[in-house]
XYZ file of C-alpha atoms in Angstrom:
488
model
C -6.048 22.980 3.463
C -2.309 22.838 4.101
C -0.005 21.324 1.484
C 3.039 19.349 2.633
C 5.967 20.085 0.335
C 7.987 17.231 1.820
C 5.121 14.863 1.032
C 4.999 16.148 -2.551
C 8.782 15.681 -2.872
C 8.410 12.074 -1.728
C 5.641 11.586 -4.307
C 7.884 13.024 -7.026
C 10.718 10.682 -6.034
C 8.442 7.651 -6.122
C 7.105 8.688 -9.542
C 10.677 8.877 -10.855
C 11.383 5.375 -9.555
C 8.181 4.112 -11.155
C 9.002 5.780 -14.458
C 12.467 4.226 -14.405
C 10.823 0.817 -13.918
C 8.420 1.607 -16.821
C 5.236 1.463 -14.737
C 4.911 4.742 -12.795
C 1.316 4.441 -11.582
C 1.266 0.791 -10.505
C 4.750 0.800 -8.998
C 4.178 4.233 -7.467
C 0.985 3.059 -5.756
C 2.620 -0.054 -4.306
C 5.844 1.663 -3.178
C 3.911 4.511 -1.526
C 2.561 1.986 1.002
C 5.986 2.030 2.679
C 5.354 5.627 3.829
C 2.717 5.010 6.485
C 2.944 8.460 8.095
C 3.736 10.717 5.128
C 0.883 12.949 4.000
C 0.847 15.368 1.066
C -1.931 17.603 2.425
C -3.852 18.311 5.631
C -7.607 18.875 5.329
C -8.492 21.261 8.119
C -12.168 21.226 7.094
C -12.435 17.485 7.920
C -11.098 17.496 11.448
C -7.466 17.925 10.385
C -7.374 14.680 8.398
C -4.135 14.189 6.490
C -4.423 11.792 3.499
C -1.305 9.664 3.078
C 0.597 9.742 -0.184
C -0.836 6.424 -1.349
C -4.159 8.235 -1.848
C -2.411 10.540 -4.324
C -1.168 7.586 -6.376
C -4.524 5.820 -6.129
C -6.232 8.937 -7.524
C -3.669 9.084 -10.341
C -4.269 5.440 -11.241
C -8.060 5.810 -11.231
C -7.889 8.987 -13.316
C -5.509 7.413 -15.851
C -7.782 4.395 -16.324
C -10.951 6.522 -16.544
C -9.311 8.745 -19.194
C -8.672 5.823 -21.548
C -10.779 5.983 -24.702
C -12.274 2.481 -24.428
C -13.012 2.905 -20.709
C -16.811 2.267 -20.879
C -16.285 -0.923 -22.870
C -13.442 -2.055 -20.585
C -15.554 -1.323 -17.506
C -18.418 -3.448 -18.774
C -16.017 -6.197 -19.766
C -14.314 -6.335 -16.370
C -17.632 -6.543 -14.527
C -18.679 -9.309 -16.893
C -15.543 -11.375 -16.360
C -14.924 -10.641 -12.660
C -18.348 -11.127 -11.096
C -17.080 -10.594 -7.548
C -16.651 -6.898 -8.384
C -20.432 -6.615 -8.053
C -20.019 -7.710 -4.429
C -17.311 -5.102 -3.970
C -19.548 -2.342 -5.350
C -22.445 -3.491 -3.163
C -20.164 -3.389 -0.120
C -19.004 0.136 -0.990
C -22.609 1.299 -1.368
C -23.558 -0.354 1.932
C -20.585 1.286 3.663
C -21.471 4.752 2.325
C -25.150 4.498 3.253
C -24.383 2.893 6.623
C -21.785 5.500 7.596
C -24.397 8.225 7.142
C -27.557 6.421 8.282
C -26.631 4.157 11.200
C -24.959 6.757 13.494
C -28.138 8.831 13.167
C -30.602 5.948 13.307
C -29.062 4.464 16.468
C -27.800 7.728 17.992
C -27.544 7.454 21.759
C -28.688 3.816 21.832
C -25.206 2.386 22.374
C -21.749 3.573 23.356
C -18.587 3.355 21.241
C -14.935 4.360 21.418
C -13.927 7.235 19.153
C -10.846 9.374 18.571
C -11.072 12.643 20.495
C -9.300 15.698 19.099
C -9.824 17.583 22.367
C -8.183 14.964 24.590
C -5.872 13.555 21.892
C -6.850 9.969 22.558
C -9.601 7.379 22.352
C -12.607 8.027 24.581
C -15.935 6.308 25.193
C -18.987 8.214 23.997
C -22.572 7.680 22.890
C -23.010 6.752 19.242
C -23.251 9.849 17.051
C -21.946 11.032 13.668
C -18.209 11.784 13.747
C -15.600 12.914 11.245
C -14.357 9.328 10.988
C -17.561 8.468 9.120
C -16.351 10.694 6.286
C -12.622 9.975 6.289
C -12.680 6.209 6.798
C -15.515 5.748 4.321
C -13.565 7.853 1.837
C -10.488 5.638 2.265
C -12.631 2.523 1.866
C -14.328 3.730 -1.324
C -10.982 4.869 -2.724
C -9.595 1.373 -2.108
C -12.557 -0.212 -3.878
C -12.264 2.103 -6.892
C -8.534 1.390 -7.038
C -9.252 -2.343 -7.117
C -11.639 -1.849 -10.045
C -9.172 0.347 -11.959
C -6.292 -2.043 -11.350
C -8.464 -4.990 -12.424
C -9.131 -3.232 -15.747
C -5.414 -2.738 -16.369
C -4.417 -6.276 -15.409
C -7.300 -7.911 -17.290
C -6.641 -6.319 -20.673
C -2.868 -5.929 -20.598
C 0.039 -7.926 -19.262
C 1.186 -5.708 -16.382
C 2.330 -8.461 -14.022
C 5.981 -7.510 -14.452
C 5.190 -4.023 -13.157
C 3.344 -5.523 -10.192
C 6.299 -7.814 -9.434
C 8.785 -4.945 -9.550
C 6.515 -2.783 -7.454
C 6.306 -5.339 -4.659
C 10.041 -5.983 -4.624
C 10.833 -2.250 -4.566
C 8.239 -1.736 -1.821
C 9.808 -4.444 0.344
C 13.267 -2.992 -0.272
C 12.216 0.569 0.590
C 10.368 -0.575 3.719
C 13.362 -2.587 4.934
C 15.776 0.241 4.112
C 13.755 2.843 5.989
C 13.460 0.539 8.992
C 17.219 -0.031 9.005
C 17.908 3.713 8.787
C 15.517 4.363 11.677
C 17.176 1.710 13.847
C 20.745 2.796 13.097
C 19.876 6.439 13.726
C 18.479 5.656 17.170
C 21.384 3.381 18.092
C 23.874 6.065 17.007
C 22.153 8.627 19.221
C 20.882 10.737 16.312
C 17.274 10.292 17.409
C 14.398 10.169 14.975
C 16.255 10.870 11.732
C 13.160 10.120 9.627
C 10.995 12.562 11.578
C 10.854 15.202 8.803
C 9.247 12.673 6.437
C 6.393 11.967 8.857
C 4.054 14.765 7.863
C 0.717 13.162 8.846
C -1.264 14.676 11.718
C -1.063 11.500 13.795
C 0.201 10.969 17.310
C 3.772 9.824 16.643
C 5.162 7.193 19.038
C 8.572 7.023 17.418
C 11.221 7.666 20.083
C 10.113 4.983 22.532
C 12.001 2.132 24.196
C 10.594 -1.227 25.273
C 12.596 -3.436 27.594
C 15.745 -1.430 26.886
C 15.368 -1.756 23.090
C 14.533 1.026 20.671
C 11.188 0.492 18.950
C 11.587 0.508 15.151
C 8.981 2.580 13.338
C 10.490 3.319 9.921
C 8.280 5.983 8.317
C 5.245 4.948 10.340
C 3.573 6.417 13.389
C 4.343 3.528 15.758
C 6.171 0.224 16.032
C 3.067 -1.944 15.703
C 2.337 -0.511 12.250
C 5.936 -1.095 11.179
C 5.823 -4.629 12.559
C 2.604 -5.415 10.702
C 4.011 -4.128 7.394
C 7.243 -6.041 7.992
C 5.193 -9.204 8.455
C 3.464 -8.573 5.109
C 6.718 -7.877 3.255
C 8.431 -10.877 4.856
C 5.605 -13.180 3.732
C 5.856 -11.923 0.157
C 9.655 -12.192 -0.022
C 9.761 -15.628 1.616
C 7.227 -17.201 -0.756
C 8.772 -15.470 -3.774
C 12.225 -16.683 -2.761
C 11.085 -20.277 -2.229
C 9.328 -20.357 -5.620
C 11.940 -18.557 -7.744
C 15.216 -18.965 -5.760
C 15.698 -15.211 -6.141
C 18.739 -14.001 -4.199
C 17.235 -10.529 -3.949
C 14.093 -11.894 -2.299
C 16.224 -14.115 -0.054
C 18.290 -11.167 1.150
C 15.219 -9.009 1.729
C 13.520 -11.830 3.651
C 16.560 -12.195 5.928
C 16.767 -8.436 6.584
C 13.028 -8.160 7.195
C 13.151 -11.067 9.644
C 15.883 -9.347 11.662
C 14.014 -6.031 11.678
C 10.790 -7.778 12.659
C 12.464 -9.481 15.622
C 13.988 -6.165 16.725
C 10.784 -4.174 16.181
C 9.472 -4.884 19.740
C 5.971 -5.210 18.263
C 3.731 -7.791 19.909
C 1.591 -7.861 16.744
C 4.651 -8.808 14.716
C 5.742 -11.509 17.179
C 2.345 -13.204 17.420
C 1.812 -12.904 13.669
C 5.243 -14.394 12.967
C 4.477 -17.334 15.245
C 1.166 -17.969 13.462
C 2.698 -17.711 9.990
C 5.576 -19.947 11.043
C 3.199 -22.866 11.581
C 2.583 -23.630 7.869
C 6.305 -23.152 7.173
C 7.198 -25.758 9.793
C 4.615 -28.195 8.439
C 5.894 -27.657 4.893
C 9.480 -28.448 5.894
C 8.369 -31.484 7.923
C 6.383 -32.794 4.966
C 9.425 -32.406 2.727
C 11.609 -34.339 5.178
C 9.050 -37.117 5.568
C 8.589 -37.461 1.810
C 12.342 -37.404 1.163
C 12.097 -34.390 -1.156
C 14.091 -31.806 0.772
C 15.590 -28.992 -1.278
C 18.702 -26.974 -0.530
C 16.813 -23.955 0.824
C 14.959 -26.049 3.392
C 18.238 -27.591 4.518
C 19.638 -24.058 4.828
C 16.695 -22.957 7.003
C 17.016 -25.962 9.318
C 20.804 -25.523 9.514
C 20.494 -21.841 10.430
C 17.937 -22.657 13.114
C 20.256 -25.343 14.479
C 23.251 -22.987 14.544
C 21.143 -20.326 16.254
C 19.953 -22.803 18.910
C 23.495 -24.037 19.609
C 24.765 -20.451 19.810
C 22.050 -19.457 22.268
C 22.690 -22.495 24.476
C 26.449 -21.832 24.442
C 25.977 -18.188 25.458
C 23.587 -19.183 28.270
C 26.129 -21.756 29.506
C 28.857 -19.120 29.903
C 26.652 -16.155 30.880
C 23.167 -16.897 32.192
C 22.222 -13.236 32.403
C 23.153 -12.380 28.797
C 19.611 -12.815 27.455
C 17.874 -11.141 30.406
C 16.984 -8.021 28.344
C 15.486 -10.223 25.603
C 13.517 -12.246 28.153
C 12.213 -9.023 29.665
C 11.258 -7.775 26.190
C 9.275 -10.930 25.395
C 7.670 -10.796 28.816
C 6.513 -7.194 28.404
C 5.378 -7.453 24.772
C 3.727 -10.891 24.742
C 3.408 -12.712 28.075
C 2.095 -9.814 30.154
C 0.622 -7.805 27.284
C -2.966 -8.875 27.980
C -2.603 -8.106 31.694
C -1.194 -4.632 31.082
C -3.334 -1.489 31.241
C -3.095 -1.104 27.457
C -4.108 -4.712 26.864
C -7.096 -4.471 29.193
C -8.171 -1.216 27.591
C -8.067 -2.707 24.086
C -9.966 -5.773 25.257
C -12.657 -3.440 26.584
C -12.818 -1.743 23.156
C -13.609 -5.109 21.594
C -16.264 -5.907 24.197
C -18.020 -2.590 23.606
C -17.776 -3.061 19.819
C -19.498 -6.437 20.050
C -22.115 -4.939 22.350
C -22.730 -2.225 19.745
C -23.338 -4.942 17.148
C -26.028 -6.435 19.395
C -27.544 -3.042 20.231
C -27.971 -2.228 16.517
C -29.686 -5.573 15.793
C -26.764 -6.728 13.661
C -26.822 -3.738 11.270
C -23.661 -2.146 12.653
C -22.841 1.378 13.812
C -21.501 2.529 10.458
C -18.000 2.646 9.019
C -15.782 4.982 11.038
C -18.223 5.351 13.954
C -16.134 3.390 16.448
C -12.727 1.980 17.190
C -11.921 -1.625 18.062
C -8.697 -3.534 18.630
C -9.247 -6.224 15.997
C -10.150 -5.934 12.330
C -12.580 -8.848 12.545
C -14.483 -7.258 15.429
C -14.371 -3.862 13.696
C -15.980 -5.377 10.586
C -18.742 -6.973 12.657
C -19.454 -3.863 14.733
C -19.221 -1.266 11.945
C -20.491 -3.109 8.857
C -22.858 -5.492 10.619
C -23.914 -8.924 9.435
C -24.651 -7.940 5.820
C -21.394 -6.072 5.354
C -19.483 -8.826 7.123
C -20.771 -11.460 4.681
C -19.761 -9.334 1.691
C -16.317 -8.696 3.201
C -15.927 -12.434 3.797
C -16.696 -13.021 0.108
C -13.833 -10.722 -0.936
C -11.537 -12.384 1.584
C -12.443 -15.797 0.176
C -11.266 -14.709 -3.284
C -7.890 -13.724 -1.822
C -7.615 -16.903 0.250
C -8.326 -19.140 -2.777
C -5.614 -17.593 -4.920
C -5.385 -19.262 -8.313
C -6.873 -22.525 -7.008
C -7.465 -25.062 -9.767
C -6.754 -22.455 -12.452
C -2.985 -22.621 -11.930
C -2.344 -24.820 -14.965
C -3.976 -22.236 -17.230
C -1.677 -19.390 -16.122
C 1.996 -18.854 -16.848
C 4.537 -19.755 -14.114
C 5.422 -16.122 -13.373
C 1.783 -15.256 -12.701
C 1.354 -18.281 -10.434
C 4.439 -17.371 -8.404
C 3.449 -13.727 -8.077
C -0.138 -14.524 -7.107
C 1.031 -17.035 -4.479
C 3.424 -14.464 -2.998
C 0.792 -11.720 -2.934
C -1.747 -14.147 -1.480
C 0.620 -14.981 1.394
C 1.277 -11.288 2.006
C -2.459 -10.468 1.975
C -3.235 -13.205 4.492
C -0.379 -11.930 6.676
C -1.924 -8.457 6.477
C -5.297 -9.800 7.616
C -3.637 -11.644 10.521
C -1.771 -8.492 11.592
C -4.929 -6.380 11.420
C -6.951 -9.016 13.247
C -4.477 -8.745 16.114
C -4.628 -4.962 16.414
C -6.583 -3.222 13.646
C -9.064 -0.571 14.730
C -11.082 -0.009 11.546
C -13.200 -2.196 9.273
C -11.245 -0.897 6.273
C -8.812 -3.698 5.304
C -6.419 -1.160 3.812
C -5.175 -0.300 0.348
C -2.841 -3.310 0.204
C -5.783 -5.705 0.540
C -7.563 -4.066 -2.393
C -4.413 -4.253 -4.511
C -3.972 -7.936 -3.683
C -7.661 -8.577 -4.373
C -7.411 -6.930 -7.805
C -4.269 -8.839 -8.808
C -5.723 -12.207 -7.761
C -9.189 -11.589 -9.237
C -7.798 -10.363 -12.570
C -5.323 -13.254 -12.751
C -8.132 -15.730 -12.154
C -10.237 -14.093 -14.876
C -7.378 -14.297 -17.398
C -6.794 -17.942 -16.464
C -10.485 -18.715 -16.972
C -10.278 -17.168 -20.436
C -7.292 -19.394 -21.209
C -9.239 -22.386 -19.917
C -12.195 -21.625 -22.192
C -9.874 -21.166 -25.165
C -8.132 -24.465 -24.437
C -11.478 -26.230 -24.024
C -12.804 -24.932 -27.357
C -9.572 -25.843 -29.118
C -9.695 -29.437 -27.856
C -13.454 -29.966 -28.373
C -14.110 -32.127 -31.489
C -16.493 -30.790 -34.099
C -20.017 -32.122 -34.267
C -20.648 -34.973 -36.742
C -21.229 -33.745 -40.261
C -24.797 -33.373 -41.486
C -25.775 -36.432 -43.447
C -27.551 -35.744 -46.768
C -27.922 -39.390 -47.784
C -25.250 -39.315 -50.538
C -22.261 -37.481 -48.993
C -21.124 -35.160 -46.244
C -21.799 -31.477 -46.937
C -19.084 -30.637 -44.399
C -16.128 -32.854 -43.768
C -14.554 -31.789 -40.495
C -11.327 -29.844 -40.710
C -11.099 -30.474 -44.414
C -13.697 -27.853 -45.198
C -16.358 -27.893 -47.847
C -16.089 -30.573 -50.520
């Protein structure tokens, strides 16, 4: 085991920020997601796996909750009020058993793509137990336990302000690191954030695409940065539209610029998909005659941008040639490229593995796909896929019809986190290789599930308060109990 002192220094800095914001564990966990290639230790005994710093904060959060004196009572209470946690625990148990059993049960009966340490790449091989069964299952179980611990905190105490601050700080740190990375490359300083990337991953950081530097921030590649930027942009945009926060507005604008400059095809396709509901929302506002100032601002900026582009093309037709080449290489011809064809083949083999295992799956971590949806089907099988869909349904519903029983701040925060979680699923569905939805999904799931449980409690309290008392028992001469007036 090799300890990374730089990773520990980053952890200490995040803890200080969390302590300053009066919620070190929750804020620390959320902010640590911005450091997608910073590890605090390397486990040489498990194939050189290097846990990222978010695992450190997740362990701290779980330990702090488990050390509370009323923990057994709180644990029983949270499972009683949030029934979907039973599905989560069943999925974790299925993932653990499947990761050990299925690669051995179906060994040699199908072929999968796995990470090769010898050739430093993804290779096709017969199904067999691999180190990914241990590491990816460990990450998945850690995410599930974190969701349970966070649900306990949010169900019994009002910690939504800490969650709100954590998400805003996370978006700010992610955008700031991306901006530093871009400016450093433009200035010729190279990969200035290289020392912070302590994970034992293959780092594709100093790469150009179509003449543009690929932005990676503190991540291993541009696609990861683009996916996280899409998540942060979704959160900031919804939060800005609901609260008119200037901080969220500024972060959304900066994140949009970084996302466009990231040269990530995942980010571009995801942005186009997420832009569809935004366009429909603005069109509905115009048709109903209820257009607000922010929507007018968005339409005006788009109009100015279109006029500017047309003017530049009129005077210099070759000005946007690099941008056209960038779009052509990252989106139009992406599927026809060698990388695109290779990833499509990964998906085909993953689906074939699902069929070869009679729908049980090859086990979590046994293979690699190029889409989260296909990875779930191939690794977790039909049973695991149904349970994962149940968790996803909770996130997709958000507060639903319970909104009127929650305070406005909770409704706004849940809506923003819901949008970010769905953006994360879209990004992973376009290029995710594992069935693990990631720590952010589990955090979003816990916030939404706990908020729904608190709103249901408020609904029951309001229903009992408004329910009239039963008619008094008639004795023949008088009422023994006379409503709210008490005993006579």
